[in-house]
Each structure stands twice: as structure tokens, then as C-alpha cells.
Coordinates of C-alpha atoms in Angstrom, one line a residue:
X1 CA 42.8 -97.0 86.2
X2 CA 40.8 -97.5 89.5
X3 CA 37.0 -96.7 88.9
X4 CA 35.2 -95.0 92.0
X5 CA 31.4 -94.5 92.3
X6 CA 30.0 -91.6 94.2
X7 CA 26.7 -92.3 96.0
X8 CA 25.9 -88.7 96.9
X9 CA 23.3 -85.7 96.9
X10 CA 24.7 -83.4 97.1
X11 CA 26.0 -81.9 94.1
X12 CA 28.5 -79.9 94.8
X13 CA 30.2 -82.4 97.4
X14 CA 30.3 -85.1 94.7
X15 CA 31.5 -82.7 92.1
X16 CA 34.4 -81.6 94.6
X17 CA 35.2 -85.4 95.5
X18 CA 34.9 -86.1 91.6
X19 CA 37.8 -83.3 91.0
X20 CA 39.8 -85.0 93.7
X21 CA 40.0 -87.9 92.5
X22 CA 40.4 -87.4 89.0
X23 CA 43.4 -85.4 89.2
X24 CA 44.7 -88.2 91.2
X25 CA 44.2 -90.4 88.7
X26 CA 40.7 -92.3 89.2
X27 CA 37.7 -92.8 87.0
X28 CA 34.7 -91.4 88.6
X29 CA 31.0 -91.6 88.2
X30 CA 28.5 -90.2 90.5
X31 CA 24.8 -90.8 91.5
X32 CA 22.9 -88.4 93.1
X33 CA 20.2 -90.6 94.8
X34 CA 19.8 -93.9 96.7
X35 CA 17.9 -96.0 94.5
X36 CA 20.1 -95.5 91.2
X37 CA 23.4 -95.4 93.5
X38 CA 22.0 -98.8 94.2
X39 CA 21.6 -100.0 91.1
X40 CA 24.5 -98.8 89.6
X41 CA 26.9 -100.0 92.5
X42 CA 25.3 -103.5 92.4
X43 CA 25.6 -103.8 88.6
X44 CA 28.8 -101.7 87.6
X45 CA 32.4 -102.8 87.8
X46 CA 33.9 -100.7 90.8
X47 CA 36.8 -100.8 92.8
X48 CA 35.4 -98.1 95.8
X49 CA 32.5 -96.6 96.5
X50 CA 31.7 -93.7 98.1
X51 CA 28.7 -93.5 99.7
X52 CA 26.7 -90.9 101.7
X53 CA 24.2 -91.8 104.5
X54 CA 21.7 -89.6 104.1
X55 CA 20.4 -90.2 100.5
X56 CA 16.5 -89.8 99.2
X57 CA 14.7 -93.1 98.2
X58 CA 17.6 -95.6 99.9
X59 CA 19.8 -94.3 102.6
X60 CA 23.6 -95.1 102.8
X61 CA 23.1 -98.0 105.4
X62 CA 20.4 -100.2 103.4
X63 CA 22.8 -99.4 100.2
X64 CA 25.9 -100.7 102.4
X65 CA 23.7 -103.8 103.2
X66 CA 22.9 -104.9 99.7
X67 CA 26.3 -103.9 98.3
X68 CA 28.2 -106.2 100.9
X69 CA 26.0 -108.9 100.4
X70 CA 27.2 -109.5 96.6
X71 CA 30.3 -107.2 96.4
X72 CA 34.1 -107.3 98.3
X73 CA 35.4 -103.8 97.8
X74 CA 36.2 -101.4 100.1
X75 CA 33.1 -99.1 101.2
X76 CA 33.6 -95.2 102.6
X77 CA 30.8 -94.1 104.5
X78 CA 30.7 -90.0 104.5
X79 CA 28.1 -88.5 106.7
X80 CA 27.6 -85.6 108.1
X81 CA 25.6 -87.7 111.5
X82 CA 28.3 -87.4 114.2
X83 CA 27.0 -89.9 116.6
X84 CA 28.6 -93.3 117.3
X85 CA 25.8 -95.3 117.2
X86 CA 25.9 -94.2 113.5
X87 CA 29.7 -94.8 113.1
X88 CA 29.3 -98.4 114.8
X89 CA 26.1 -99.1 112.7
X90 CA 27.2 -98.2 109.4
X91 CA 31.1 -100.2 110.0
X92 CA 29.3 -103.2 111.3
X93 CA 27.0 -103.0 108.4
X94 CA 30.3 -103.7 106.2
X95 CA 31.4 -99.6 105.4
X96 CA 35.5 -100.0 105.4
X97 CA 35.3 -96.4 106.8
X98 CA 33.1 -93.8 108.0
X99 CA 34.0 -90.2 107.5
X100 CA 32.5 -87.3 109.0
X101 CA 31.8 -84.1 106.6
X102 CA 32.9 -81.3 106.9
X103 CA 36.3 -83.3 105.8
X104 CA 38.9 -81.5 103.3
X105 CA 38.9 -83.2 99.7
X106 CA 43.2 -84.1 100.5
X107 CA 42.0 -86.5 103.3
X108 CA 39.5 -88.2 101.3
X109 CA 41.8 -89.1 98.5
X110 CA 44.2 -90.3 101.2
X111 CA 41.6 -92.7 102.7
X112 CA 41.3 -93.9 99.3
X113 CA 44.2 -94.4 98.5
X114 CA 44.9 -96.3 101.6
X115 CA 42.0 -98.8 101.3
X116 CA 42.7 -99.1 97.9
X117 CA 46.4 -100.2 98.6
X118 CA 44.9 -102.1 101.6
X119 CA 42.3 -104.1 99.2
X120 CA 44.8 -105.0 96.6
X121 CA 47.6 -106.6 99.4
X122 CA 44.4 -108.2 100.6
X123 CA 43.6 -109.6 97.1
X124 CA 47.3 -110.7 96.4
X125 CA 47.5 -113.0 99.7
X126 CA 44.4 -114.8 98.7
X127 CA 45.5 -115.2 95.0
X128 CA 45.9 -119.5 94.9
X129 CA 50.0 -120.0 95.0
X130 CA 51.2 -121.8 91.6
X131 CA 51.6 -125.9 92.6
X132 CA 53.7 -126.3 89.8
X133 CA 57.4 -125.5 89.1
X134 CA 58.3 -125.5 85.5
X135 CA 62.3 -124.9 84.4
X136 CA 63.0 -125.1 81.1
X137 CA 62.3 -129.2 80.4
X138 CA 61.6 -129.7 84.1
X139 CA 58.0 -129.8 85.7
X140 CA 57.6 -130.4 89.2
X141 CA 54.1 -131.0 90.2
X142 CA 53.7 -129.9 93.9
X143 CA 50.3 -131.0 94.4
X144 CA 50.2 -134.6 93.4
X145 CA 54.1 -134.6 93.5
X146 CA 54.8 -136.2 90.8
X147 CA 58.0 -134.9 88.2
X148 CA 58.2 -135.0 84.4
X149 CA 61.5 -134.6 82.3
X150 CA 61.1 -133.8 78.8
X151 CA 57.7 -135.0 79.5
X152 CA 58.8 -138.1 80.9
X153 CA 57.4 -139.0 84.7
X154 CA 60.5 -139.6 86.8
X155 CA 59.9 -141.7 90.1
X156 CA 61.6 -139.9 93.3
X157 CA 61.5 -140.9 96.8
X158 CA 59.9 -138.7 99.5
X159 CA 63.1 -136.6 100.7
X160 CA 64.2 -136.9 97.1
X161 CA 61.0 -134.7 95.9
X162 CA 61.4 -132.5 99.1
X163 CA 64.9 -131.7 98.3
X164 CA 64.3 -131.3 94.6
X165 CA 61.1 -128.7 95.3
X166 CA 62.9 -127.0 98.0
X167 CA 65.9 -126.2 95.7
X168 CA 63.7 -125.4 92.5
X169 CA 61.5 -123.5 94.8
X170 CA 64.2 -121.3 96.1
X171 CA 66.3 -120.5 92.2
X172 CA 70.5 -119.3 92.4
X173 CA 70.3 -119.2 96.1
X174 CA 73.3 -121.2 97.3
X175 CA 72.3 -123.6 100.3
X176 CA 74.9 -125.3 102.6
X177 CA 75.0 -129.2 103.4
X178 CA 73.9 -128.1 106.8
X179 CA 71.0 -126.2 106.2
X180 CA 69.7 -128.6 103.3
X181 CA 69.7 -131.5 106.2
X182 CA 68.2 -128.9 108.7
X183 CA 65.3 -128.2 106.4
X184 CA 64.9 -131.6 104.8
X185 CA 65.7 -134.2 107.6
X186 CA 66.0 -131.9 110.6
X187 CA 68.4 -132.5 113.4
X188 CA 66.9 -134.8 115.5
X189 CA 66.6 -137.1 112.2
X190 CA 68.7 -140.6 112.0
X191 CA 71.9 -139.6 109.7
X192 CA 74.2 -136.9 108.8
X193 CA 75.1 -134.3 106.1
X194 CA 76.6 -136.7 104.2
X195 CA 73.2 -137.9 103.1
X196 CA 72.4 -134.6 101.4
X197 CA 75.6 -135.1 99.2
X198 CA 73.9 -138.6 98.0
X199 CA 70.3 -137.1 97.4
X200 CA 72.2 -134.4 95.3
X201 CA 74.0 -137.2 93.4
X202 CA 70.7 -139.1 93.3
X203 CA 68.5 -136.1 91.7
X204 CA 70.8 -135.4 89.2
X205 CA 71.5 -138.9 87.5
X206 CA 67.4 -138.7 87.7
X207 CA 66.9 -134.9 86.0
X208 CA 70.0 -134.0 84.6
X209 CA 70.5 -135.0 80.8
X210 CA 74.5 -135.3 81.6
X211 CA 75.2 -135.4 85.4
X212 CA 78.3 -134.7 85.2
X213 CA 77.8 -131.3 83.4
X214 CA 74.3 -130.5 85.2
X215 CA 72.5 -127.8 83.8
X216 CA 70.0 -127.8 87.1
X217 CA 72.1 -128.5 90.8
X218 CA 75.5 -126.9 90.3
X219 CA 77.7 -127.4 92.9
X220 CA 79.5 -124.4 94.5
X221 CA 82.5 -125.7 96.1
X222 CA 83.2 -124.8 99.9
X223 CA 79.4 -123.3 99.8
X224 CA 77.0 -125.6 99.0
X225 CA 74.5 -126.6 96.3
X226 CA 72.4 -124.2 93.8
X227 CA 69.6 -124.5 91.6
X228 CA 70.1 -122.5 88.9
X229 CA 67.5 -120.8 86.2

């Protein structure tokens, strides 16, 4: 569950915006003045915040300041302060959104909803990608490319670890000669397909425990080559 913080005083607004959300689906606590909305922002574990300009104490822009300054999440501005030098202040200040009251209760769950959605793809395309492949007794070490079998390092060449992690990478998708050359050697490289057929023969009699039978690179006849999990 996603947990919001309203910054707002106005009672009745944040108790309205509380209902919202919480039939939606979202934990929500509430502060009704600047310095504890600070305070409780800054040291609670929130997803969103919502966050009024016009506060007593600490208004919404100095809050957005010191909130940006040690927290990533998305920040909603509401105010009811309709001039753009307000708008451009408070989004440059680091609000995700600025929302000008009166607005019905259905479009502020939408906006949250959006940045929410927005925040989370944003926090899934910085999360580190694995540099390690590991398939049953097979580990492929991307970073320092380096391969173990049954815990045993195997030496490979260069194109022989690209064409391994390319395969492994890319599990029961069937890949032609044509496009394994293509991606591994590319066109204008010295050779032909033919080469790909010798790499394959080469990884297995280097992973495979019975080449003959492999239990990694089958070959699919007419097709091409898969590595299968």
C-alpha cells in the first residue's frame, strides 16, 4: 500500500483528499501546519506528498525546498494562488505538479495515480541490470566475463563469450546462423556463417557435460540454434 502525506490547513480539504484516497486504496496521514508537515515529510517513509502553498509557520515552497533536497518522490503542489509566477516557482522548486483549488477530489486521485505510476517506471529503469546469468550449473559472469561450470572457470575466447551471453541472455528463442553472425561478427566481418556452426560446436564441448546430448544449445534443424532453460 502506497503511503501519502497531506501538508494541509485546511481541514476539511485534507479530510476530503484523505477520503479519496483511501477508498482508492492509499494510506494517508495529514498535517495541518508547515512546520510539523515538515518534519514529518523529512522523517516519515512516503511515497507522495501533497502539499499546500499557503501553510502557517512554513509555506509550501520552503517545505518543497527542503523535501527535494533529501527526498526523490513525487511532490503535488495544491494552491489556491492562480498566477504563473507561482506555478513556475513552485515546479522549478522541484513540485512534480501544481494544482489549482477549487479542483474535484476524482482529478486529484488521477494525478496521483499517474505520478505514482510515473515514479515507479522511473525507479525500475534505474534499478542496476543483473551482470550475471546463472542456469542451472552454468554461471556466466557478464562483468568480468569470466564462466564457471559446476563451479569450474571455463576459458572462452571473445566471440565465444559473446555468442554464449547473447544466447543465454535471450532463453528458447530460436536464432538463425544468419542473424547469430549479424549480431556477433556483423557483415562487414572477415568470414561466413559457417563460423557460427563451429563456435556452437566449440561452446558445447566447453559447457555441455555430453555434447552430443546438450542440455544448453539445442539445435533446431532448418531454424537455427536455441538456448534452452
Amino acid at each position: 500500500m502506497k503511503n501519502i502525506l497531506i501538508i494541509e490547513d485546511e481541514t476539511s480539504i485534507a479530510e476530503l483528499e484523505r477520503d479519496y484516497l483511501e477508498i482508492n486504496g492509499y494510506q494517508v496521514d495529514m498535517e495541518h501546519s508547515g512546520d510539523e508537515g515538515l518534519k514529518k515529510a523529512l522523517t516519515g517513509n512516503y511515497d507522495l506528498i501533497i502539499l499546500d502553498l499557503m501553510l502557517p509557520k512554513v509555506d509550501g515552497f520552503e517545505i518543497c525546498r527542503k523535501i527535494r533536497d533529501k527526498h526523490d518522490i513525487p511532490i503535488l503542489m495544491v494552491s489556491a494562488k492562480k498566477e504563473e509566477i507561482d506555478k513556475i516557482r513552485g515546479l522549478g522548486l522541484g513540485a512534480d505538479d501544481y494544482i489549482i483549488k477549487p479542483f474535484s477530489p476524482g482529478e486529484l486521485v488521477a494525478r496521483v495515480k499517474a505520478h505514482l505510476s510515473r515514479y515507479d517506471r522511473l525507479l525500475g529503469s534505474r534499478a542496476p541490470q543483473t551482470e550475471e546469468i546463472r542456469i542451472r550449473g552454468l554461471l556466466i559472469d557478464k562483468s568480468s566475463r569470466r564462466v564457471f561450470v559446476n563451479n569450474q572457470e571455463v576459458t572462452f575466447t571473445t566471440r565465444e563469450f559473446d555468442l554464449l551471453t547473447f544466447l543465454a541472455s535471450n532463453p528458447n528463442r530460436v536464432f538463425s546462423k544468419d542473424q547469430l553472425f549479424e549480431h556477433i561478427w556483423g557483415y562487414d566481418s572477415v568470414g561466413d556463417i559457417a563460423t557460427v556452426t563451429v563456435h556452437i560446436h566449440k561452446l558445447r564441448d566447453k559447457i555441455e557435460q555430453d555434447p552430443s546430448n546438450p542440455q544448453y544449445i539445442d539445435t533446431i534443424w532448418g531454424a537455427g540454434y536455441r538456448f534452452k532453460i
